[in-house]
Amino acid sequence: MYGSLTFPRPCVPPSGYPAHPRSLGEHLRKRRLDLGLFQNQVANQLGVDEMTVVYWEKARIKPSVRQLPKLVTFLGYVPFECPPDPLGRLRYCKLIHGLSYGDLARALGTDDSVVTGWLAWKHRPSPRSVERIDAFLRTKALPAPPAQPTADSWCGDP
C-alpha cells in the first residue's frame, strides 16, 4: 500500500486583495478579507447595509463623519496620518472622533461658520483661537497614528 502525499495549500490571496492599501476603501477590503468576513457581515457590525460596504470598498461613496469612528475601530488603526499643524490636527480629530462642525464650534466656544471656514482654508484662526484649538486637542489626546500593517496578512482559503 502506498502512502498518500499531501502538500500544503499555498497561501494565495483572493483576486483584488489590496496588499498595500492606499484608500479607506482598500483598507476596509483588506481588513475584511484578513478576517475572512463577507461584506454583509461587516455591514452588520458597522450598522450599515451591504451595498454601503460595497460602495466604500470601491470608493464610490465616502463614509459620513459619524461613521468614521466605527470604521477606525473595525480596522484597528487610523488609516491616515495626523498632520503636525493645528488645523490639520483639528481636521484629523474631527474625522477620528466623528465630530460635526457644530460639535467643534461648541467645544471651541465659537460659531459653526468660523470652524467651517478654518477647515475649508477660507480664513486662518487668530493666535488666540490657535491657543484654544491646541488646548482642545490636548483634551482629546490624539494618538500618534500606529504603523499600518505592511506585510500581507491574508492567508486563508481563497
Coordinates of N, CA and C in Angstrom, one line a residue, residues 58-125:
K58 N -15.2 50.2 -3.1 CA -15.0 50.6 -4.5 C -14.8 52.1 -4.6
A59 N -14.8 52.8 -3.5 CA -14.6 54.3 -3.4 C -15.6 55.0 -4.2
R60 N -16.8 54.4 -4.3 CA -18.0 55.1 -5.0 C -18.6 56.1 -4.1
I61 N -18.6 55.9 -2.8 CA -19.1 56.8 -1.8 C -18.1 56.9 -0.6
K62 N -18.1 57.9 0.1 CA -17.3 58.1 1.3 C -18.2 57.9 2.6
P63 N -17.6 57.4 3.6 CA -18.4 57.3 4.8 C -18.7 58.7 5.4
S64 N -19.8 58.8 6.1 CA -20.0 60.1 6.8 C -19.1 60.2 8.0
V65 N -19.0 61.5 8.5 CA -18.1 61.7 9.6 C -18.6 60.9 10.8
R66 N -19.8 60.7 11.0 CA -20.3 59.9 12.1 C -20.0 58.4 12.0
Q67 N -19.7 57.9 10.8 CA -19.4 56.5 10.6 C -17.9 56.2 10.7
L68 N -17.1 57.2 10.6 CA -15.6 57.0 10.7 C -15.1 56.4 12.0
P69 N -15.6 56.8 13.1 CA -15.1 56.1 14.3 C -15.3 54.6 14.3
K70 N -16.5 54.2 13.9 CA -16.7 52.7 13.8 C -15.8 52.0 12.8
L71 N -15.5 52.7 11.7 CA -14.6 52.2 10.7 C -13.2 52.1 11.3
V72 N -12.7 53.1 12.0 CA -11.4 53.1 12.6 C -11.3 51.9 13.6
T73 N -12.4 51.7 14.4 CA -12.4 50.6 15.4 C -12.4 49.3 14.7
F74 N -13.1 49.1 13.6 CA -13.1 47.9 12.8 C -11.7 47.6 12.2
L75 N -11.1 48.6 11.7 CA -9.7 48.5 11.1 C -8.7 48.2 12.2
G76 N -8.9 48.7 13.4 CA -7.9 48.6 14.4 C -6.8 49.6 14.4
Y77 N -6.9 50.5 13.5 CA -5.9 51.6 13.3 C -6.5 52.8 12.5
V78 N -5.9 53.9 12.6 CA -6.3 55.1 11.8 C -5.6 55.0 10.4
P79 N -6.3 54.9 9.3 CA -5.7 54.7 8.0 C -5.1 56.0 7.4
F80 N -5.0 57.1 8.1 CA -4.4 58.3 7.6 C -3.6 59.0 8.7
E81 N -2.7 59.8 8.3 CA -1.7 60.4 9.3 C -2.3 61.6 9.9
C82 N -1.8 61.9 11.1 CA -2.2 63.1 11.8 C -1.2 64.2 11.4
P83 N -1.7 65.3 10.7 CA -0.8 66.4 10.3 C -0.2 67.1 11.6
P84 N 0.9 67.8 11.4 CA 1.5 68.5 12.5 C 0.9 69.8 12.9
D85 N 0.3 70.5 11.9 CA -0.2 71.8 12.1 C -1.6 71.8 12.9
P86 N -1.9 72.9 13.6 CA -3.1 72.9 14.4 C -4.4 72.6 13.6
L87 N -4.6 73.2 12.5 CA -5.8 73.0 11.7 C -5.9 71.6 11.1
G88 N -4.7 71.0 10.7 CA -4.7 69.7 10.3 C -5.0 68.7 11.4
R89 N -4.5 69.0 12.6 CA -4.8 68.1 13.7 C -6.3 68.2 14.1
L90 N -6.9 69.4 14.0 CA -8.3 69.6 14.3 C -9.1 68.8 13.3
R91 N -8.8 68.9 12.0 CA -9.5 68.1 11.0 C -9.4 66.6 11.3
Y92 N -8.2 66.2 11.6 CA -7.9 64.7 12.0 C -8.8 64.3 13.2
C93 N -8.8 65.2 14.2 CA -9.7 64.9 15.4 C -11.1 64.8 15.0
K94 N -11.6 65.7 14.1 CA -13.0 65.7 13.7 C -13.3 64.4 13.0
L95 N -12.4 63.9 12.2 CA -12.6 62.6 11.5 C -12.6 61.4 12.4
I96 N -11.6 61.3 13.2 CA -11.5 60.0 14.0 C -12.5 60.0 15.1
H97 N -13.0 61.1 15.6 CA -14.0 61.1 16.7 C -15.4 61.3 16.1
G98 N -15.5 61.5 14.8 CA -16.9 61.7 14.3 C -17.6 62.9 14.7
L99 N -16.8 64.0 14.8 CA -17.4 65.3 15.3 C -17.9 66.1 14.1
S100 N -19.0 66.8 14.4 CA -19.5 67.7 13.4 C -18.9 69.1 13.5
Y101 N -19.1 70.0 12.6 CA -18.6 71.4 12.7 C -19.2 72.0 14.0
G102 N -20.5 71.7 14.2 CA -21.1 72.2 15.4 C -20.5 71.7 16.7
D103 N -20.2 70.4 16.7 CA -19.5 69.9 17.9 C -18.2 70.6 18.2
L104 N -17.4 70.8 17.1 CA -16.1 71.5 17.3 C -16.4 73.0 17.7
A105 N -17.3 73.6 17.1 CA -17.6 75.0 17.4 C -18.0 75.2 18.9
R106 N -18.8 74.3 19.4 CA -19.2 74.4 20.8 C -18.1 74.2 21.7
A107 N -17.2 73.2 21.4 CA -16.1 72.9 22.2 C -15.0 74.0 22.2
L108 N -15.0 74.7 21.1 CA -14.0 75.8 21.0 C -14.6 77.2 21.3
G109 N -15.9 77.2 21.6 CA -16.5 78.5 22.0 C -16.7 79.5 20.9
T110 N -17.0 79.0 19.7 CA -17.1 79.8 18.5 C -18.3 79.4 17.7
D111 N -18.5 79.9 16.6 CA -19.6 79.6 15.7 C -19.2 78.5 14.7
D112 N -20.3 77.8 14.2 CA -20.0 76.7 13.2 C -19.4 77.3 11.9
S113 N -19.8 78.5 11.5 CA -19.3 79.0 10.3 C -17.8 79.4 10.4
V114 N -17.4 79.7 11.6 CA -15.9 80.0 11.8 C -15.1 78.8 11.7
V115 N -15.5 77.7 12.3 CA -14.8 76.4 12.2 C -14.8 75.9 10.8
T116 N -16.0 76.0 10.1 CA -16.1 75.6 8.7 C -15.1 76.4 7.9
G117 N -15.0 77.7 8.1 CA -14.0 78.5 7.3 C -12.6 78.1 7.6
W118 N -12.3 77.8 8.8 CA -10.9 77.3 9.1 C -10.6 76.1 8.4
L119 N -11.5 75.1 8.5 CA -11.2 73.8 7.9 C -11.3 73.7 6.4
A120 N -12.0 74.7 5.8 CA -12.0 74.8 4.4 C -11.0 75.8 3.8
W121 N -10.0 76.2 4.7 CA -8.9 77.1 4.3 C -9.4 78.4 3.8
K122 N -10.6 78.9 4.2 CA -11.1 80.2 3.8 C -10.5 81.3 4.6
H123 N -10.2 81.0 5.9 CA -9.5 82.0 6.7 C -8.8 81.3 7.8
R124 N -7.8 82.0 8.3 CA -6.9 81.4 9.3 C -7.4 81.9 10.7
P125 N -7.2 81.0 11.7 CA -7.6 81.4 13.1 C -6.6 82.4 13.6

